[in-house]
Coordinates of C-alpha atoms in Angstrom, one line a residue:
X1 CA 127.7 55.2 110.2
X2 CA 126.4 58.5 111.4
X3 CA 123.3 60.7 110.6
X4 CA 122.2 63.7 111.9
X5 CA 124.8 62.9 114.7
X6 CA 123.5 60.1 115.6
X7 CA 126.2 56.6 115.4
X8 CA 123.7 54.0 113.9
X9 CA 125.1 50.5 115.0
X10 CA 123.1 48.1 113.2
X11 CA 123.4 44.5 112.0
X12 CA 125.0 44.5 108.5
X13 CA 122.7 42.9 107.0
X14 CA 121.2 47.7 107.2
X15 CA 122.5 49.5 104.4
X16 CA 121.6 53.7 104.9
X17 CA 120.7 55.1 102.0
X18 CA 120.5 58.8 103.8
X19 CA 118.6 61.0 106.9
X20 CA 115.5 61.4 105.7
X21 CA 114.4 63.7 109.6
X22 CA 114.9 63.6 112.8
X23 CA 111.7 65.1 115.0
X24 CA 111.3 64.9 119.6
X25 CA 112.6 61.3 120.6
X26 CA 115.1 60.3 117.1
X27 CA 116.6 60.5 114.2
X28 CA 115.0 58.5 110.7
X29 CA 117.3 57.7 107.8
X30 CA 116.2 55.4 104.6
X31 CA 118.3 52.0 104.4
X32 CA 118.4 48.8 101.9
X33 CA 117.4 46.1 103.9
X34 CA 119.8 42.8 102.3
X35 CA 118.1 40.2 103.6
X36 CA 114.2 41.5 102.4
X37 CA 115.7 43.3 99.0
X38 CA 113.7 46.6 100.4
X39 CA 114.2 50.0 101.2
X40 CA 113.3 50.8 104.5
X41 CA 113.4 53.5 107.2
X42 CA 114.6 52.4 110.9
X43 CA 114.2 55.3 113.8
X44 CA 116.9 55.4 116.3
X45 CA 115.6 56.4 120.2
X46 CA 118.6 57.8 121.8
X47 CA 118.7 58.3 125.2
X48 CA 115.0 56.0 125.4
X49 CA 114.1 56.2 129.3
X50 CA 115.3 60.1 129.8
X51 CA 112.1 60.8 130.8
X52 CA 110.2 57.9 132.0
X53 CA 106.5 59.7 130.7
X54 CA 108.3 59.6 127.2
X55 CA 109.6 56.2 127.1
X56 CA 106.0 55.0 127.6
X57 CA 104.5 56.2 124.8
X58 CA 106.9 54.7 122.6
X59 CA 106.9 51.2 124.7
X60 CA 103.1 51.8 123.6
X61 CA 103.2 52.7 119.8
X62 CA 106.0 49.4 119.5
X63 CA 103.9 47.3 121.1
X64 CA 100.8 48.8 119.1
X65 CA 102.6 48.2 115.3
X66 CA 104.2 45.2 116.7
X67 CA 100.0 43.9 116.6
X68 CA 98.9 45.8 113.8
X69 CA 99.3 44.0 110.3
X70 CA 97.3 46.2 107.6
X71 CA 97.8 48.0 104.3
X72 CA 97.1 51.8 105.4
X73 CA 98.7 51.5 108.7
X74 CA 102.4 51.7 109.2
X75 CA 104.7 48.7 109.8
X76 CA 107.1 47.4 112.9
X77 CA 109.7 45.3 110.4
X78 CA 112.6 44.7 112.9
X79 CA 112.9 45.8 116.4
X80 CA 116.6 45.8 118.5
X81 CA 118.8 47.1 120.3
X82 CA 123.0 47.2 119.9
X83 CA 123.5 46.8 123.9
X84 CA 123.0 44.1 126.3
X85 CA 119.5 43.9 127.0
X86 CA 119.8 43.8 130.4
X87 CA 121.1 47.8 129.9
X88 CA 120.4 49.8 126.8
X89 CA 119.5 53.0 126.7
X90 CA 118.9 53.0 122.2
X91 CA 116.1 52.0 119.9
X92 CA 116.1 51.3 116.9
X93 CA 112.2 50.3 114.6
X94 CA 112.4 49.2 111.6
X95 CA 109.6 50.4 110.2
X96 CA 108.3 51.0 105.7
X97 CA 110.0 53.5 104.2
X98 CA 107.1 55.8 102.5
X99 CA 107.9 59.7 100.7
X100 CA 106.4 62.0 102.6
X101 CA 103.4 62.6 104.2
X102 CA 100.1 64.5 103.6
X103 CA 100.7 67.9 105.1
X104 CA 103.8 68.2 102.6
X105 CA 101.2 67.0 99.7
X106 CA 98.7 69.3 100.6
X107 CA 100.3 72.6 101.0
X108 CA 102.8 71.2 98.1
X109 CA 101.9 72.6 94.2
X110 CA 101.2 69.0 93.2
X111 CA 97.4 69.0 92.2
X112 CA 95.5 67.2 94.3
X113 CA 92.2 65.2 92.2
X114 CA 89.5 65.4 93.1
X115 CA 90.2 60.7 92.8
X116 CA 93.2 61.7 94.8
X117 CA 91.2 62.9 97.4
X118 CA 88.7 60.4 97.4
X119 CA 90.9 57.6 97.0
X120 CA 93.3 58.8 100.1
X121 CA 90.4 59.5 102.3
X122 CA 89.5 55.7 101.6
X123 CA 92.4 54.4 102.9
X124 CA 92.5 56.1 105.9
X125 CA 89.3 54.9 106.7
X126 CA 90.3 51.5 106.0
X127 CA 93.0 51.7 108.5
X128 CA 89.8 53.2 111.0
X129 CA 88.0 50.2 110.5
X130 CA 91.6 48.4 111.2
X131 CA 92.9 50.0 114.2
X132 CA 89.2 50.3 116.2
X133 CA 88.2 46.6 115.2
X134 CA 90.7 46.1 118.0
X135 CA 89.8 48.5 120.2
X136 CA 92.4 50.7 120.1
X137 CA 92.0 55.0 119.5
X138 CA 94.7 56.9 117.7
X139 CA 93.6 60.3 118.7
X140 CA 96.4 62.0 117.4
X141 CA 95.4 61.9 114.2
X142 CA 96.8 64.8 111.8
X143 CA 98.4 65.2 108.4
X144 CA 101.9 64.9 109.2
X145 CA 100.3 61.9 110.6
X146 CA 99.3 60.6 107.4
X147 CA 102.7 58.7 105.4
X148 CA 101.8 58.2 101.2
X149 CA 104.4 57.2 98.6
X150 CA 104.1 58.5 94.9
X151 CA 101.8 55.9 93.9
X152 CA 99.7 57.1 96.2
X153 CA 99.6 54.8 99.2
X154 CA 98.2 55.7 102.8
X155 CA 100.0 54.2 105.5
X156 CA 98.7 55.7 109.2
X157 CA 101.7 56.4 111.8
X158 CA 102.4 57.8 115.4
X159 CA 101.0 56.1 117.3
X160 CA 102.1 57.4 121.1
X161 CA 98.9 58.7 122.1
X162 CA 96.8 55.6 121.6
X163 CA 94.8 53.8 124.0
X164 CA 92.7 51.2 124.3
X165 CA 89.0 51.6 124.1
X166 CA 88.1 48.4 126.7
X167 CA 87.5 49.0 130.4
X168 CA 90.5 50.4 132.6
X169 CA 92.8 51.5 129.0
X170 CA 92.1 54.5 129.7
X171 CA 89.6 56.0 127.2
X172 CA 87.9 58.6 130.6
X173 CA 88.9 62.3 130.0
X174 CA 91.9 62.7 132.7
X175 CA 94.1 61.1 130.1
X176 CA 93.6 63.3 127.3
X177 CA 95.9 65.9 130.2
X178 CA 98.5 63.8 129.4
X179 CA 100.0 65.8 126.6
X180 CA 98.6 67.7 124.1
X181 CA 96.7 66.4 121.4
X182 CA 97.1 68.7 118.6
X183 CA 94.4 70.8 118.7
X184 CA 93.2 71.9 114.7
X185 CA 91.6 68.2 115.2
X186 CA 90.3 67.9 117.8
X187 CA 87.0 66.5 118.1
X188 CA 84.8 68.7 120.1
X189 CA 83.8 66.8 123.0
X190 CA 87.8 65.8 123.8
X191 CA 87.7 70.0 124.8
X192 CA 84.5 69.8 126.1
X193 CA 85.6 67.5 129.0
X194 CA 83.7 64.3 128.7
X195 CA 84.9 61.3 130.3
X196 CA 83.6 59.3 127.3
X197 CA 84.7 59.3 124.5
X198 CA 84.4 57.2 121.0
X199 CA 86.1 55.9 117.8
X200 CA 83.9 59.2 116.8
X201 CA 86.9 61.5 117.4
X202 CA 88.7 60.5 114.7
X203 CA 86.3 60.3 112.8
X204 CA 86.1 63.6 113.5
X205 CA 90.3 64.3 112.9
X206 CA 89.7 62.7 109.6
X207 CA 86.5 64.9 108.7
X208 CA 89.0 67.9 109.8
X209 CA 92.0 66.7 107.4
X210 CA 89.0 65.8 104.6
X211 CA 88.2 69.0 104.3
X212 CA 91.6 70.9 104.5
X213 CA 92.2 68.4 101.4
X214 CA 90.2 70.0 99.9
X215 CA 90.4 73.5 100.3
X216 CA 94.4 73.1 101.8
X217 CA 94.1 74.9 103.9
X218 CA 93.0 73.9 108.3
X219 CA 89.0 74.2 108.8
X220 CA 89.7 75.7 112.3
X221 CA 93.0 76.6 113.2
X222 CA 91.9 77.8 116.6
X223 CA 95.0 80.4 118.2
X224 CA 93.4 79.1 121.6
X225 CA 91.0 76.7 123.1
X226 CA 87.9 79.2 123.3
X227 CA 89.1 80.6 119.5
X228 CA 88.8 76.5 118.5
X229 CA 85.4 76.0 119.6
X230 CA 84.3 79.5 118.2
X231 CA 85.7 78.0 115.3
X232 CA 83.9 74.2 114.7
X233 CA 80.7 76.0 116.2
X234 CA 80.6 78.6 113.5
X235 CA 80.7 76.3 110.4
X236 CA 78.7 73.0 112.2
X237 CA 75.9 75.8 114.1
X238 CA 75.6 76.8 117.7
X239 CA 74.4 73.4 119.8
X240 CA 70.8 73.5 122.0
X241 CA 70.9 73.0 125.5
X242 CA 69.4 69.3 124.1
X243 CA 71.8 68.4 121.7
X244 CA 74.6 68.7 124.1
X245 CA 73.5 66.0 126.0
X246 CA 76.7 63.8 125.9
X247 CA 79.4 68.0 127.9
X248 CA 78.6 66.3 131.8
X249 CA 80.7 69.0 133.1
X250 CA 78.7 72.3 133.4
X251 CA 80.9 74.6 133.2
X252 CA 81.9 73.3 129.8
X253 CA 77.9 73.2 129.3
X254 CA 77.3 77.0 129.7
X255 CA 80.9 78.3 128.7
X256 CA 79.3 76.6 125.1
X257 CA 76.3 78.7 125.7
X258 CA 77.0 80.8 126.1
X259 CA 79.4 81.2 123.1
X260 CA 77.5 83.4 119.6
X261 CA 74.2 82.3 118.2
X262 CA 76.3 80.1 114.2
X263 CA 73.9 78.9 112.0
X264 CA 75.2 75.9 110.0
X265 CA 77.0 76.8 107.2
X266 CA 76.8 76.1 103.9
X267 CA 79.7 73.5 103.5
X268 CA 79.2 75.0 99.4
X269 CA 80.3 78.2 100.0
X270 CA 83.4 77.2 101.5
X271 CA 84.2 74.7 99.6
X272 CA 82.4 75.6 96.0
X273 CA 85.4 73.3 93.6
X274 CA 83.7 70.1 95.9
X275 CA 81.7 67.7 94.5
X276 CA 78.0 67.4 96.2
X277 CA 78.7 64.1 97.5
X278 CA 81.7 64.4 99.3
X279 CA 80.5 67.7 101.2
X280 CA 77.4 65.3 102.2
X281 CA 79.9 62.9 103.6
X282 CA 81.7 66.2 105.5
X283 CA 79.0 67.0 107.0
X284 CA 78.6 64.1 108.9
X285 CA 81.5 63.2 109.7
X286 CA 81.7 66.9 111.4
X287 CA 78.7 66.3 113.0
X288 CA 79.0 67.5 117.3
X289 CA 77.2 64.9 119.0
X290 CA 79.6 61.8 118.4
X291 CA 76.0 60.4 119.1
X292 CA 75.3 60.9 115.2
X293 CA 78.3 61.6 113.8
X294 CA 78.6 58.5 110.3
X295 CA 80.9 56.1 111.8
X296 CA 83.5 54.2 109.9
X297 CA 81.5 51.6 108.6
X298 CA 78.6 53.6 106.9
X299 CA 81.2 56.4 105.5
X300 CA 83.5 53.6 103.4
X301 CA 79.5 52.4 102.5
X302 CA 79.4 56.0 101.6
X303 CA 78.1 57.0 97.9
X304 CA 81.5 59.6 97.3
X305 CA 83.5 56.7 98.3
X306 CA 82.2 54.2 95.9
X307 CA 84.4 54.7 92.7
X308 CA 87.1 53.9 94.9
X309 CA 85.9 51.0 97.4
X310 CA 87.6 48.2 97.5
X311 CA 85.9 45.4 99.9
X312 CA 89.1 42.8 100.8
X313 CA 91.1 46.6 101.7
X314 CA 88.1 46.3 105.0
X315 CA 89.9 43.8 106.7
X316 CA 89.7 43.9 110.4
X317 CA 92.3 43.1 113.3
X318 CA 91.7 39.1 114.6
X319 CA 91.6 40.1 117.7
X320 CA 92.1 43.6 121.1
X321 CA 95.7 44.5 121.6
X322 CA 97.3 42.6 124.5
X323 CA 98.6 45.5 125.8
X324 CA 100.1 43.5 128.7
X325 CA 100.7 45.5 131.9
X326 CA 102.0 48.6 129.9
X327 CA 99.1 50.7 131.2
X328 CA 98.7 49.1 135.0
X329 CA 102.7 49.4 135.7
X330 CA 104.6 51.2 138.0
X331 CA 106.4 53.8 135.4
X332 CA 109.5 53.1 136.1
X333 CA 112.7 52.4 133.7
X334 CA 113.6 48.8 134.6
X335 CA 109.2 48.0 134.2
X336 CA 110.0 49.8 130.2
X337 CA 113.0 48.2 129.5
X338 CA 111.7 44.2 130.5
X339 CA 108.3 44.8 128.4
X340 CA 110.4 46.8 125.0
X341 CA 113.3 43.4 125.9
X342 CA 109.0 41.7 125.4
X343 CA 108.5 43.0 122.6
X344 CA 112.6 42.8 121.2
X345 CA 112.1 39.1 121.8
X346 CA 108.8 38.7 120.2
X347 CA 109.7 40.6 117.0
X348 CA 112.3 38.5 116.0
X349 CA 109.9 35.8 115.6
X350 CA 107.4 37.7 113.9
X351 CA 110.3 39.2 111.8
X352 CA 111.5 34.7 111.1
X353 CA 108.3 34.6 109.3
X354 CA 108.7 37.1 107.0
X355 CA 108.2 36.8 103.1
X356 CA 109.5 39.9 100.9
X357 CA 105.2 41.2 100.7
X358 CA 105.9 42.3 103.9
X359 CA 108.5 44.3 103.4
X360 CA 105.3 47.0 102.5
X361 CA 107.5 50.1 102.1
X362 CA 109.9 50.7 98.3
X363 CA 111.4 47.9 96.7
X364 CA 115.3 48.8 95.7
X365 CA 114.6 47.3 92.4

C-alpha cells in the first residue's frame, strides 16, 4: 500500500486505514493490527541512515520506548524492516494510535474545563514520574508532544532528544547544542548554559504547558534567546545575584543581572479565571531556581490534583534504561544498523508476550 508518496511494505496482519501525518522523519498511517484486533499507528522512516545524527536520534528513541511501559507514555508495539537485516534503510515503528495532540486541542474551539486541565496535568506528571524513575529526562516537552484520545487518555511521545541521567550519559550542557529544543518551553537553566541539569527541566516545560492550557496561548513566546529570558523574568521577577547560584557561566550571569529589574507578577492577573490552587502549583513549577522548583512527587501530591489523583497510576520503572553503547559507540552506519537489529530481535520476543490489553490505543470494536 502507498501513503503520502511512500510505499508501505508490511506483514499481512496490518491493514492500512488512512495516512494520518508526516513529519521530519517519515510518514504515519493508521492501521488495524489483525493479530490483536486493535487500531495502531505505523510510522515508516525511509532512508534511515541518510543523516547519521538523525539516525542516532531515531535509535535513541526506539531504545527508550521499548523499555517504557506506562499508560501515560507512548508504547512501541512492533518494530521491523522488510529488508535484510544486514543491509536495510527503511524502519517501521508500530505504536499506540492516538486521536490528536494537546496543541490541536488548545487551539481548537473545544471547551477546556478546569477538570480537563487537572486530568491532563496529572497524567503528564505520572508520565514524568515514570520516565524520571528510569533515569531519563525528556528535554523536549511541548503541547504537540502530548498525545490525546477522545476519552482524555494522555501519552507523552517524541523522545528523540531524551538523555540518560546517570553518569556518562550526557546530561552536561554541551549536548544541548546538538539540537534546537523548542525555545518557548525551555527551562532557564538550559538557556543560561548550566553544565548540570536535572528532572527540574521537564517540570518547567510542563509548567509552561499548564499555563498554556489555562490561557490558551503560549506563556513565553520568545522571538529569540534574549526576548525569551525577558518574558520569563517579567513573570517570575528578576533574580538577585545570590539567587543565580546555579548559573556558573559568568557571561550568562552578567547578562541576567543586566536585564531590567522586574517584580514578580501576580499570576491571577494573567489567569483571572484560574483556580487559586492551580495558580499556586503553576507558580511552584515556574520557579527560576531549579533546586526550589517543585518536584514531580510534590506536584502529584499538590491539592490542585487531589480530585484526579489515583496512586495506582504513579508507577515507577523497574530500573534505569539500558542504553547499551548508543551514546558511546562511534557514529557510523554499521553501528547504528547493529543497534537497530538488536532492537528488532528484542521486539520480536517482547511482542510474543503481548496480550490485547497491551495495545493501549484504540480498539476496533
